[in-house]
mmCIF file of C-alpha atoms and ligand atoms in Angstrom:
data_model
loop_
_atom_site.group_PDB
_atom_site.id
_atom_site.type_symbol
_atom_site.label_atom_id
_atom_site.label_comp_id
_atom_site.label_asym_id
_atom_site.label_seq_id
_atom_site.Cartn_x
_atom_site.Cartn_y
_atom_site.Cartn_z
ATOM 1 C CA MET Z 16 -6.060 78.307 35.605
ATOM 2 C CA PRO Z 17 -6.333 80.365 32.393
ATOM 3 C CA LYS Z 18 -3.597 79.687 29.824
ATOM 4 C CA VAL Z 19 -1.913 83.100 30.052
ATOM 5 C CA ASP Z 20 -1.761 83.056 33.844
ATOM 6 C CA PHE Z 21 0.036 79.739 33.812
ATOM 7 C CA LEU Z 22 2.958 81.124 31.825
ATOM 8 C CA ASN Z 23 3.052 84.455 33.672
ATOM 9 C CA GLN Z 24 3.126 82.719 37.012
ATOM 10 C CA ALA Z 25 5.832 80.260 35.949
ATOM 11 C CA MET Z 26 8.093 83.082 34.792
ATOM 12 C CA ILE Z 27 7.429 85.170 37.920
ATOM 13 C CA ASP Z 28 8.356 82.154 40.069
ATOM 14 C CA LEU Z 29 11.650 81.643 38.253
ATOM 15 C CA LYS Z 30 12.539 85.303 38.512
ATOM 16 C CA GLY Z 31 11.636 85.420 42.212
ATOM 17 C CA LYS Z 32 14.064 82.580 42.905
ATOM 18 C CA ASP Z 33 16.837 84.168 40.816
ATOM 19 C CA ILE Z 34 16.849 81.187 38.493
ATOM 20 C CA LEU Z 35 15.323 82.737 35.390
ATOM 21 C CA ARG Z 36 17.561 82.110 32.399
ATOM 22 C CA CYS Z 37 17.883 84.023 29.205
ATOM 23 C CA LEU Z 38 19.893 83.522 26.057
ATOM 24 C CA ARG Z 39 22.907 85.703 25.428
ATOM 25 C CA GLU Z 40 24.214 86.168 21.944
ATOM 26 C CA PHE Z 41 27.841 85.538 21.051
ATOM 27 C CA SER Z 42 29.692 85.777 17.828
ATOM 28 C CA GLY Z 43 32.353 83.228 17.078
ATOM 29 C CA PRO Z 44 34.668 81.647 16.438
ATOM 30 C CA GLN Z 45 35.192 79.958 19.811
ATOM 31 C CA GLY Z 46 38.433 80.983 21.454
ATOM 32 C CA SER Z 47 39.823 82.670 24.527
ATOM 33 C CA ARG Z 48 38.179 85.910 23.336
ATOM 34 C CA ILE Z 49 34.617 85.962 22.165
ATOM 35 C CA ILE Z 50 32.264 88.735 21.262
ATOM 36 C CA LEU Z 51 29.361 88.953 23.704
ATOM 37 C CA GLU Z 52 26.662 91.328 22.543
ATOM 38 C CA GLY Z 53 29.166 93.443 20.614
ATOM 39 C CA ARG Z 54 31.886 93.509 23.263
ATOM 40 C CA GLN Z 55 35.049 91.405 23.426
ATOM 41 C CA VAL Z 56 35.429 89.394 26.632
ATOM 42 C CA VAL Z 57 37.789 86.680 27.849
ATOM 43 C CA ASN Z 58 35.799 83.466 27.786
ATOM 44 C CA PHE Z 59 36.212 81.065 30.689
ATOM 45 C CA CYS Z 60 33.174 78.835 30.186
ATOM 46 C CA SER Z 61 33.723 76.911 26.991
ATOM 47 C CA ASN Z 62 34.007 73.112 26.897
ATOM 48 C CA ASP Z 63 36.364 73.470 23.950
ATOM 49 C CA TYR Z 64 39.202 72.330 26.235
ATOM 50 C CA LEU Z 65 41.797 71.633 23.574
ATOM 51 C CA GLY Z 66 40.977 74.648 21.448
ATOM 52 C CA LEU Z 67 39.929 72.460 18.516
ATOM 53 C CA ALA Z 68 36.513 74.030 17.797
ATOM 54 C CA SER Z 69 38.131 76.742 15.705
ATOM 55 C CA ASP Z 70 41.158 74.729 14.523
ATOM 56 C CA PRO Z 71 41.632 75.244 10.760
ATOM 57 C CA ARG Z 72 42.323 71.521 10.306
ATOM 58 C CA LEU Z 73 38.804 70.637 11.458
ATOM 59 C CA GLN Z 74 37.408 73.252 9.098
ATOM 60 C CA GLU Z 75 39.434 71.864 6.200
ATOM 61 C CA ALA Z 76 38.322 68.301 6.925
ATOM 62 C CA ALA Z 77 34.699 69.450 7.077
ATOM 63 C CA ILE Z 78 34.953 71.505 3.871
ATOM 64 C CA LYS Z 79 36.557 68.624 1.997
ATOM 65 C CA ALA Z 80 33.782 66.257 3.045
ATOM 66 C CA LEU Z 81 31.146 68.911 2.373
ATOM 67 C CA LYS Z 82 32.354 69.384 -1.195
ATOM 68 C CA LYS Z 83 32.522 65.670 -1.820
ATOM 69 C CA GLU Z 84 29.397 64.439 -0.046
ATOM 70 C CA GLY Z 85 27.148 67.478 0.278
ATOM 71 C CA PHE Z 86 25.617 68.669 3.496
ATOM 72 C CA GLY Z 87 22.639 66.582 4.613
ATOM 73 C CA SER Z 88 22.774 62.822 4.996
ATOM 74 C CA GLY Z 89 19.267 62.320 3.613
ATOM 75 C CA SER Z 90 17.852 59.788 6.035
ATOM 76 C CA SER Z 91 18.510 57.701 9.108
ATOM 77 C CA ARG Z 92 21.477 55.355 9.267
ATOM 78 C CA LEU Z 93 19.299 52.267 8.761
ATOM 79 C CA ILE Z 94 17.592 53.635 5.630
ATOM 80 C CA CYS Z 95 20.092 55.252 3.239
ATOM 81 C CA GLY Z 96 22.014 57.678 5.448
ATOM 82 C CA ASN Z 97 24.831 55.336 6.490
ATOM 83 C CA LEU Z 98 27.956 56.707 4.845
ATOM 84 C CA LYS Z 99 31.623 55.854 4.765
ATOM 85 C CA ALA Z 100 32.290 58.960 6.888
ATOM 86 C CA HIS Z 101 30.304 57.350 9.722
ATOM 87 C CA ARG Z 102 32.142 54.041 9.456
ATOM 88 C CA ASP Z 103 35.533 55.765 9.337
ATOM 89 C CA LEU Z 104 34.711 57.765 12.453
ATOM 90 C CA GLU Z 105 33.352 54.742 14.341
ATOM 91 C CA GLU Z 106 36.411 52.647 13.484
ATOM 92 C CA LYS Z 107 38.705 55.449 14.598
ATOM 93 C CA ILE Z 108 36.921 55.888 17.934
ATOM 94 C CA ALA Z 109 36.829 52.124 18.621
ATOM 95 C CA ASP Z 110 40.557 51.965 17.977
ATOM 96 C CA PHE Z 111 41.294 55.044 20.113
ATOM 97 C CA LYS Z 112 39.137 53.665 22.958
ATOM 98 C CA LYS Z 113 40.530 50.115 22.603
ATOM 99 C CA ALA Z 114 36.968 48.816 22.146
ATOM 100 C CA GLN Z 115 35.593 46.141 19.827
ATOM 101 C CA ALA Z 116 32.949 48.376 18.310
ATOM 102 C CA CYS Z 117 31.419 51.844 18.301
ATOM 103 C CA ILE Z 118 28.332 53.700 17.109
ATOM 104 C CA VAL Z 119 27.887 57.415 16.892
ATOM 105 C CA PHE Z 120 24.793 59.314 17.968
ATOM 106 C CA SER Z 121 23.753 62.821 16.914
ATOM 107 C CA THR Z 122 24.453 64.267 20.370
ATOM 108 C CA GLY Z 123 25.480 63.136 23.839
ATOM 109 C CA TYR Z 124 22.003 63.869 25.095
ATOM 110 C CA MET Z 125 20.543 61.578 22.464
ATOM 111 C CA ALA Z 126 23.100 58.873 23.226
ATOM 112 C CA ASN Z 127 22.095 58.761 26.882
ATOM 113 C CA ILE Z 128 18.363 58.802 26.227
ATOM 114 C CA GLY Z 129 18.904 56.039 23.669
ATOM 115 C CA ILE Z 130 21.349 53.742 25.447
ATOM 116 C CA LEU Z 131 19.675 53.459 28.840
ATOM 117 C CA PRO Z 132 16.103 52.672 27.686
ATOM 118 C CA SER Z 133 17.320 50.112 25.196
ATOM 119 C CA PHE Z 134 19.576 48.371 27.706
ATOM 120 C CA CYS Z 135 17.285 48.531 30.754
ATOM 121 C CA SER Z 136 13.577 48.150 31.362
ATOM 122 C CA LYS Z 137 11.065 47.281 34.061
ATOM 123 C CA GLY Z 138 12.574 44.555 36.254
ATOM 124 C CA ASP Z 139 16.089 46.026 36.113
ATOM 125 C CA ILE Z 140 17.708 48.434 38.554
ATOM 126 C CA ILE Z 141 19.997 51.358 37.688
ATOM 127 C CA PHE Z 142 22.410 52.802 40.247
ATOM 128 C CA SER Z 143 23.116 56.401 39.330
ATOM 129 C CA ASP Z 144 25.387 58.950 41.020
ATOM 130 C CA LYS Z 145 23.289 61.897 42.234
ATOM 131 C CA LEU Z 146 25.471 64.328 40.268
ATOM 132 C CA ASN Z 147 25.148 62.512 36.928
ATOM 133 C CA HIS Z 148 24.286 64.613 33.887
ATOM 134 C CA ALA Z 149 20.626 65.444 33.165
ATOM 135 C CA SER Z 150 20.682 63.308 30.008
ATOM 136 C CA ILE Z 151 21.422 60.224 32.133
ATOM 137 C CA VAL Z 152 18.584 61.145 34.479
ATOM 138 C CA ASP Z 153 16.233 61.434 31.493
ATOM 139 C CA GLY Z 154 17.477 58.167 29.975
ATOM 140 C CA ILE Z 155 16.731 56.412 33.250
ATOM 141 C CA LEU Z 156 13.212 57.865 33.366
ATOM 142 C CA LEU Z 157 12.539 56.684 29.823
ATOM 143 C CA SER Z 158 13.775 53.178 30.632
ATOM 144 C CA ARG Z 159 11.125 52.614 33.341
ATOM 145 C CA ALA Z 160 13.706 50.636 35.330
ATOM 146 C CA GLN Z 161 13.930 50.969 39.098
ATOM 147 C CA VAL Z 162 16.445 53.665 40.024
ATOM 148 C CA CYS Z 163 18.728 54.084 43.016
ATOM 149 C CA ARG Z 164 20.372 57.516 43.043
ATOM 150 C CA TYR Z 165 23.359 57.190 45.364
ATOM 151 C CA PRO Z 166 25.017 60.159 47.117
ATOM 152 C CA HIS Z 167 27.913 61.543 45.095
ATOM 153 C CA LYS Z 168 30.764 58.992 44.978
ATOM 154 C CA ASP Z 169 29.486 57.254 48.137
ATOM 155 C CA MET Z 170 30.783 53.716 47.622
ATOM 156 C CA ASN Z 171 29.517 52.432 50.975
ATOM 157 C CA PHE Z 172 26.003 53.495 50.085
ATOM 158 C CA LEU Z 173 26.358 51.970 46.629
ATOM 159 C CA GLU Z 174 27.588 48.686 48.034
ATOM 160 C CA SER Z 175 24.785 48.318 50.545
ATOM 161 C CA ALA Z 176 22.249 49.134 47.816
ATOM 162 C CA LEU Z 177 23.805 46.556 45.471
ATOM 163 C CA LYS Z 178 23.644 43.966 48.255
ATOM 164 C CA LYS Z 179 19.883 44.352 48.420
ATOM 165 C CA ALA Z 180 19.378 44.207 44.649
ATOM 166 C CA SER Z 181 20.051 40.565 43.829
ATOM 167 C CA ASP Z 182 16.414 39.935 42.878
ATOM 168 C CA TYR Z 183 16.432 42.340 39.954
ATOM 169 C CA ARG Z 184 16.969 40.842 36.506
ATOM 170 C CA LYS Z 185 19.929 43.148 35.774
ATOM 171 C CA ARG Z 186 21.908 45.641 37.811
ATOM 172 C CA ILE Z 187 23.721 48.514 36.121
ATOM 173 C CA ILE Z 188 25.892 51.229 37.640
ATOM 174 C CA VAL Z 189 26.035 54.429 35.624
ATOM 175 C CA THR Z 190 28.317 57.359 36.289
ATOM 176 C CA ASP Z 191 29.861 60.416 34.678
ATOM 177 C CA SER Z 192 33.599 59.743 34.629
ATOM 178 C CA VAL Z 193 34.294 63.463 35.076
ATOM 179 C CA PHE Z 194 31.423 65.291 36.750
ATOM 180 C CA SER Z 195 30.406 68.178 34.564
ATOM 181 C CA MET Z 196 29.671 70.791 37.230
ATOM 182 C CA ASP Z 197 32.162 69.728 39.943
ATOM 183 C CA GLY Z 198 35.140 68.724 37.815
ATOM 184 C CA ASP Z 199 35.992 65.711 39.983
ATOM 185 C CA ILE Z 200 36.571 62.156 38.774
ATOM 186 C CA ALA Z 201 34.485 59.057 39.503
ATOM 187 C CA LEU Z 202 35.969 56.275 41.648
ATOM 188 C CA MET Z 203 36.351 54.021 38.648
ATOM 189 C CA LYS Z 204 38.415 51.247 40.254
ATOM 190 C CA GLU Z 205 36.010 50.946 43.174
ATOM 191 C CA ILE Z 206 32.987 50.911 40.861
ATOM 192 C CA VAL Z 207 34.523 48.213 38.683
ATOM 193 C CA SER Z 208 35.332 46.127 41.722
ATOM 194 C CA LEU Z 209 31.779 46.463 43.108
ATOM 195 C CA SER Z 210 30.351 45.582 39.699
ATOM 196 C CA ARG Z 211 32.307 42.295 39.734
ATOM 197 C CA GLN Z 212 31.326 41.479 43.261
ATOM 198 C CA TYR Z 213 27.604 42.109 42.715
ATOM 199 C CA ASP Z 214 27.271 41.064 39.073
ATOM 200 C CA ALA Z 215 26.400 44.517 37.789
ATOM 201 C CA PHE Z 216 27.008 46.127 34.403
ATOM 202 C CA VAL Z 217 28.904 49.436 34.290
ATOM 203 C CA MET Z 218 28.233 52.405 32.014
ATOM 204 C CA ILE Z 219 30.336 55.575 32.013
ATOM 205 C CA ASP Z 220 29.782 58.975 30.418
ATOM 206 C CA GLU Z 221 33.147 60.380 29.370
ATOM 207 C CA ALA Z 222 31.821 63.714 28.025
ATOM 208 C CA HIS Z 223 34.423 65.755 29.925
ATOM 209 C CA ALA Z 224 37.153 63.097 30.028
ATOM 210 C CA PHE Z 225 37.418 62.262 26.336
ATOM 211 C CA GLY Z 226 40.497 64.014 24.956
ATOM 212 C CA ILE Z 227 41.654 65.022 28.435
ATOM 213 C CA LEU Z 228 42.359 62.057 30.722
ATOM 214 C CA GLY Z 229 44.687 59.106 30.232
ATOM 215 C CA LYS Z 230 48.077 58.964 28.588
ATOM 216 C CA LYS Z 231 46.599 58.964 25.089
ATOM 217 C CA GLY Z 232 43.689 61.138 26.143
ATOM 218 C CA SER Z 233 40.959 58.596 25.471
ATOM 219 C CA GLY Z 234 39.339 59.141 28.867
ATOM 220 C CA ALA Z 235 39.074 58.005 32.477
ATOM 221 C CA ALA Z 236 38.744 54.332 31.505
ATOM 222 C CA GLU Z 237 42.249 54.580 30.092
ATOM 223 C CA LEU Z 238 43.553 56.596 33.056
ATOM 224 C CA PHE Z 239 42.488 53.837 35.448
ATOM 225 C CA SER Z 240 43.254 50.977 32.998
ATOM 226 C CA VAL Z 241 39.714 49.634 33.213
ATOM 227 C CA GLU Z 242 38.801 49.780 29.509
ATOM 228 C CA GLN Z 243 38.049 46.071 29.457
ATOM 229 C CA ASP Z 244 35.943 46.168 32.634
ATOM 230 C CA ILE Z 245 33.392 48.730 31.517
ATOM 231 C CA ASP Z 246 30.492 47.419 29.476
ATOM 232 C CA ILE Z 247 29.214 50.678 28.005
ATOM 233 C CA GLN Z 248 31.487 53.638 27.330
ATOM 234 C CA MET Z 249 29.825 56.746 25.950
ATOM 235 C CA GLY Z 250 31.236 60.187 25.422
ATOM 236 C CA THR Z 251 30.701 63.296 23.354
ATOM 237 C CA LEU Z 252 32.513 64.770 20.387
ATOM 238 C CA SER Z 253 31.212 68.214 21.275
ATOM 239 C CA LYS Z 254 33.606 69.132 24.071
ATOM 240 C CA ALA Z 255 37.372 68.495 23.868
ATOM 241 C CA ALA Z 256 36.968 67.222 20.296
ATOM 242 C CA GLY Z 257 35.583 70.645 19.343
ATOM 243 C CA SER Z 258 33.017 69.059 17.043
ATOM 244 C CA PHE Z 259 29.475 67.710 17.449
ATOM 245 C CA GLY Z 260 27.956 64.301 18.136
ATOM 246 C CA ALA Z 261 28.612 61.453 20.537
ATOM 247 C CA TYR Z 262 29.836 57.877 20.614
ATOM 248 C CA CYS Z 263 29.107 54.643 22.402
ATOM 249 C CA CYS Z 264 31.776 51.919 22.579
ATOM 250 C CA GLY Z 265 31.527 48.344 23.750
ATOM 251 C CA SER Z 266 31.488 44.760 22.549
ATOM 252 C CA LYS Z 267 30.392 43.930 19.013
ATOM 253 C CA GLU Z 268 27.203 42.333 20.394
ATOM 254 C CA LEU Z 269 26.382 45.401 22.468
ATOM 255 C CA ILE Z 270 26.755 47.764 19.524
ATOM 256 C CA ASP Z 271 24.701 45.496 17.230
ATOM 257 C CA PHE Z 272 22.069 45.435 19.953
ATOM 258 C CA PHE Z 273 21.936 49.247 20.093
ATOM 259 C CA ILE Z 274 21.699 49.483 16.304
ATOM 260 C CA ASN Z 275 18.592 47.326 16.626
ATOM 261 C CA SER Z 276 16.999 48.828 19.697
ATOM 262 C CA SER Z 277 18.158 52.313 20.501
ATOM 263 C CA ARG Z 278 15.333 54.606 19.466
ATOM 264 C CA SER Z 279 17.387 57.828 19.396
ATOM 265 C CA PHE Z 280 19.780 56.074 17.003
ATOM 266 C CA ILE Z 281 17.147 54.458 14.791
ATOM 267 C CA TYR Z 282 14.533 57.185 14.454
ATOM 268 C CA THR Z 283 16.684 60.153 13.592
ATOM 269 C CA THR Z 284 18.582 61.433 10.590
ATOM 270 C CA ALA Z 285 22.235 60.438 10.338
ATOM 271 C CA MET Z 286 24.890 62.981 11.293
ATOM 272 C CA PRO Z 287 26.003 65.110 8.296
ATOM 273 C CA PRO Z 288 29.154 63.525 6.824
ATOM 274 C CA CYS Z 289 31.163 66.760 7.174
ATOM 275 C CA VAL Z 290 30.527 66.697 10.928
ATOM 276 C CA ALA Z 291 31.797 63.103 11.115
ATOM 277 C CA ALA Z 292 34.878 64.082 9.081
ATOM 278 C CA ALA Z 293 35.677 66.972 11.436
ATOM 279 C CA SER Z 294 35.348 64.672 14.466
ATOM 280 C CA LEU Z 295 37.695 62.153 12.899
ATOM 281 C CA LYS Z 296 40.257 64.899 12.309
ATOM 282 C CA ALA Z 297 39.921 66.012 15.943
ATOM 283 C CA ILE Z 298 40.838 62.536 17.179
ATOM 284 C CA GLU Z 299 43.838 62.432 14.862
ATOM 285 C CA ILE Z 300 44.979 65.735 16.377
ATOM 286 C CA MET Z 301 44.461 64.404 19.917
ATOM 287 C CA GLU Z 302 46.741 61.484 19.053
ATOM 288 C CA LYS Z 303 49.376 63.617 17.364
ATOM 289 C CA GLU Z 304 49.439 66.474 19.862
ATOM 290 C CA PRO Z 305 49.135 64.991 23.351
ATOM 291 C CA TYR Z 306 50.794 68.086 24.814
ATOM 292 C CA ARG Z 307 47.524 70.013 24.396
ATOM 293 C CA LYS Z 308 45.798 68.148 27.203
ATOM 294 C CA GLU Z 309 48.913 68.233 29.379
ATOM 295 C CA ILE Z 310 49.098 72.026 29.145
ATOM 296 C CA VAL Z 311 45.400 72.337 29.963
ATOM 297 C CA LEU Z 312 45.684 70.072 33.005
ATOM 298 C CA LYS Z 313 48.771 71.875 34.269
ATOM 299 C CA ASN Z 314 47.253 75.342 33.791
ATOM 300 C CA ALA Z 315 44.028 74.210 35.465
ATOM 301 C CA GLN Z 316 45.990 72.881 38.426
ATOM 302 C CA GLN Z 317 47.808 76.214 38.847
ATOM 303 C CA THR Z 318 44.612 78.245 38.549
ATOM 304 C CA ARG Z 319 42.818 76.017 41.057
ATOM 305 C CA GLU Z 320 45.649 76.285 43.581
ATOM 306 C CA ALA Z 321 45.689 80.071 43.212
ATOM 307 C CA LEU Z 322 41.920 80.314 43.769
ATOM 308 C CA LYS Z 323 42.145 78.033 46.789
ATOM 309 C CA SER Z 324 44.923 80.069 48.343
ATOM 310 C CA MET Z 325 42.742 83.176 47.985
ATOM 311 C CA GLY Z 326 40.165 81.334 50.085
ATOM 312 C CA PHE Z 327 37.674 80.197 47.434
ATOM 313 C CA ASP Z 328 35.915 76.820 47.651
ATOM 314 C CA THR Z 329 36.726 74.892 44.468
ATOM 315 C CA MET Z 330 35.120 71.646 45.731
ATOM 316 C CA GLN Z 331 36.975 68.457 44.733
ATOM 317 C CA SER Z 332 37.898 69.629 41.232
ATOM 318 C CA GLN Z 333 40.701 67.658 39.551
ATOM 319 C CA THR Z 334 40.191 68.619 35.915
ATOM 320 C CA PRO Z 335 39.936 71.738 33.694
ATOM 321 C CA ILE Z 336 36.459 72.303 35.225
ATOM 322 C CA ILE Z 337 36.884 74.501 38.305
ATOM 323 C CA PRO Z 338 33.749 75.356 40.281
ATOM 324 C CA VAL Z 339 33.829 78.289 42.675
ATOM 325 C CA VAL Z 340 30.930 77.870 45.070
ATOM 326 C CA VAL Z 341 29.051 80.941 46.262
ATOM 327 C CA SER Z 342 25.919 79.148 47.534
ATOM 328 C CA GLU Z 343 22.942 81.364 46.582
ATOM 329 C CA PRO Z 344 21.773 81.941 42.989
ATOM 330 C CA SER Z 345 21.653 85.710 43.542
ATOM 331 C CA ALA Z 346 25.306 85.726 44.672
ATOM 332 C CA ALA Z 347 26.326 83.706 41.614
ATOM 333 C CA LEU Z 348 24.546 86.155 39.299
ATOM 334 C CA LYS Z 349 26.092 89.150 41.036
ATOM 335 C CA PHE Z 350 29.571 87.602 40.916
ATOM 336 C CA SER Z 351 29.235 86.766 37.231
ATOM 337 C CA GLN Z 352 28.065 90.310 36.427
ATOM 338 C CA GLU Z 353 30.973 91.852 38.371
ATOM 339 C CA LEU Z 354 33.428 89.677 36.428
ATOM 340 C CA LEU Z 355 31.791 90.672 33.182
ATOM 341 C CA ASP Z 356 32.219 94.335 34.058
ATOM 342 C CA GLN Z 357 35.944 93.528 34.197
ATOM 343 C CA GLY Z 358 35.856 91.822 30.802
ATOM 344 C CA ILE Z 359 35.825 88.229 32.089
ATOM 345 C CA PHE Z 360 32.981 85.902 31.156
ATOM 346 C CA VAL Z 361 32.191 83.067 33.577
ATOM 347 C CA GLN Z 362 28.597 81.861 33.533
ATOM 348 C CA ALA Z 363 26.704 81.534 36.835
ATOM 349 C CA ILE Z 364 25.451 77.972 37.337
ATOM 350 C CA ARG Z 365 22.284 77.700 39.409
ATOM 351 C CA PRO Z 366 19.659 75.086 40.324
ATOM 352 C CA PRO Z 367 18.318 72.881 38.883
ATOM 353 C CA THR Z 368 21.635 72.335 37.048
ATOM 354 C CA VAL Z 369 23.317 72.052 40.469
ATOM 355 C CA PRO Z 370 21.807 71.204 43.893
ATOM 356 C CA PRO Z 371 20.321 74.051 46.005
ATOM 357 C CA LYS Z 372 22.864 76.051 48.061
ATOM 358 C CA THR Z 373 25.675 75.156 45.656
ATOM 359 C CA SER Z 374 25.243 77.859 43.018
ATOM 360 C CA ARG Z 375 28.609 78.547 41.545
ATOM 361 C CA LEU Z 376 30.821 80.106 38.948
ATOM 362 C CA ARG Z 377 32.049 77.323 36.710
ATOM 363 C CA ILE Z 378 35.438 78.162 35.245
ATOM 364 C CA THR Z 379 36.854 76.066 32.433
ATOM 365 C CA ILE Z 380 40.492 76.293 31.441
ATOM 366 C CA THR Z 381 41.281 75.652 27.790
ATOM 367 C CA ALA Z 382 44.351 75.436 25.576
ATOM 368 C CA ASN Z 383 43.352 78.780 24.073
ATOM 369 C CA HIS Z 384 44.083 80.782 27.227
ATOM 370 C CA ASN Z 385 47.490 82.332 27.698
ATOM 371 C CA ASP Z 386 49.244 83.363 30.920
ATOM 372 C CA GLU Z 387 47.829 86.854 30.731
ATOM 373 C CA ASP Z 388 44.245 85.578 30.373
ATOM 374 C CA ARG Z 389 44.598 83.467 33.489
ATOM 375 C CA LYS Z 390 46.252 86.309 35.393
ATOM 376 C CA ARG Z 391 43.312 88.567 34.510
ATOM 377 C CA LEU Z 392 40.897 85.863 35.670
ATOM 378 C CA LEU Z 393 42.612 85.554 39.039
ATOM 379 C CA THR Z 394 42.834 89.322 39.552
ATOM 380 C CA ALA Z 395 39.139 89.703 38.776
ATOM 381 C CA PHE Z 396 38.205 86.824 41.108
ATOM 382 C CA TYR Z 397 40.247 88.297 43.934
ATOM 383 C CA LYS Z 398 38.766 91.759 43.518
ATOM 384 C CA THR Z 399 35.212 90.485 43.228
ATOM 385 C CA GLY Z 400 35.555 87.962 46.060
ATOM 386 C CA LYS Z 401 36.705 90.770 48.373
ATOM 387 C CA LYS Z 402 34.028 93.186 47.193
ATOM 388 C CA LEU Z 403 31.236 90.663 47.774
ATOM 389 C CA CYS Z 404 32.774 89.553 51.096
ATOM 390 C CA LEU Z 405 33.191 85.945 49.945
ATOM 391 C CA ILE Z 406 36.881 85.745 50.841
HETATM 392 C C1 PLP H 27 27.513 67.755 27.708
HETATM 393 C C2 PLP H 27 27.187 66.452 28.294
HETATM 394 C C3 PLP H 27 26.321 65.566 27.649
HETATM 395 C C4 PLP H 27 25.559 65.965 26.422
HETATM 396 O O1 PLP H 27 26.381 65.979 25.316
HETATM 397 P P1 PLP H 27 25.929 66.811 24.009
HETATM 398 O O2 PLP H 27 26.747 66.203 22.927
HETATM 399 O O3 PLP H 27 26.251 68.224 24.283
HETATM 400 O O4 PLP H 27 24.472 66.570 23.832
HETATM 401 C C5 PLP H 27 26.136 64.329 28.211
HETATM 402 N N1 PLP H 27 26.745 63.971 29.361
HETATM 403 C C6 PLP H 27 27.569 64.815 30.022
HETATM 404 C C7 PLP H 27 28.215 64.368 31.291
HETATM 405 C C8 PLP H 27 27.800 66.087 29.516
HETATM 406 O O5 PLP H 27 28.578 66.931 30.177
#
């Protein structure tokens, strides 16, 4: 096939299936209102759950560090890029997560494609929930370990698969603690209990739980009091923390092992110190202002109940992530466009991000939204749902 035809055909295929994506341009700062291509809209798709991305205290912390330490970190952590800002952040996270040790990665994606291949290899088996984030899927592929993708939260399936896996050198169960597109929570207690019974390691990805779940807000491990039963706890600093980067917590040995073997940690430039300083500030705010997450959870609960009573399918959502399933990609696009015409921005989520026939609008509730914003969201959903004959 000639070169040009290959690209043309690929794009025509995507368009034909209604799954072609294109970039839209926003101007910041993040908040309940953002400017989308010159027009102000109410934003219901940000992962900035606590409203920290535009918090002046994060800016001040970053500016202070920027003035003192400059912007770039100059090299990788193991050469000359390891700064006090990194150590301060790692100590803070370890303390917040009640873990022995912590390392930070440049992004959550890089954490997952670094952790899994360094921990697992040929001869091991990884049990992965089918709805785990793409970065976990890619980490597994890079590891070359055997993989068993179990149906979403199906503990019977997981148990029978674990039963048959005693010949592998290591078994590891990996799961999102909050599922990013469904907004439901992993069965942490059950997973921990199976891991004991079948001698398996457990890794969780707390991207959407960090800052939100648990009394302190340190995540689902805290919510279920299983901090000491989970071997590898990763999460991102890019969502509720309103910053950028990711962490991995665990035993001192585990973290030393990753420093020595995790390729996406070793072979990349260290995070700029001002980014680390902003993340540290975000965690201090989480500790000082626990009401932020409580408000978000309460407002999400109310919004979800209202959508359900209108007749929408919000799946098993239990968090500020509220999916509204419309099935076909074309319906999701149409719905999203109708909402936009009413000044409400909710991105359509289509395959391959979600399984076929489950295209959806993915609403996220944040601390930035006020009562009026949520009222407008519900009015627009009702109107659009009726118009498109979905309710
Ligand atoms: C967003 C996300 C990531 C990736 O984190 P980034 O810091 O944005 O790279 C990883 N895992 C899950 C579950 C996520 O939702």
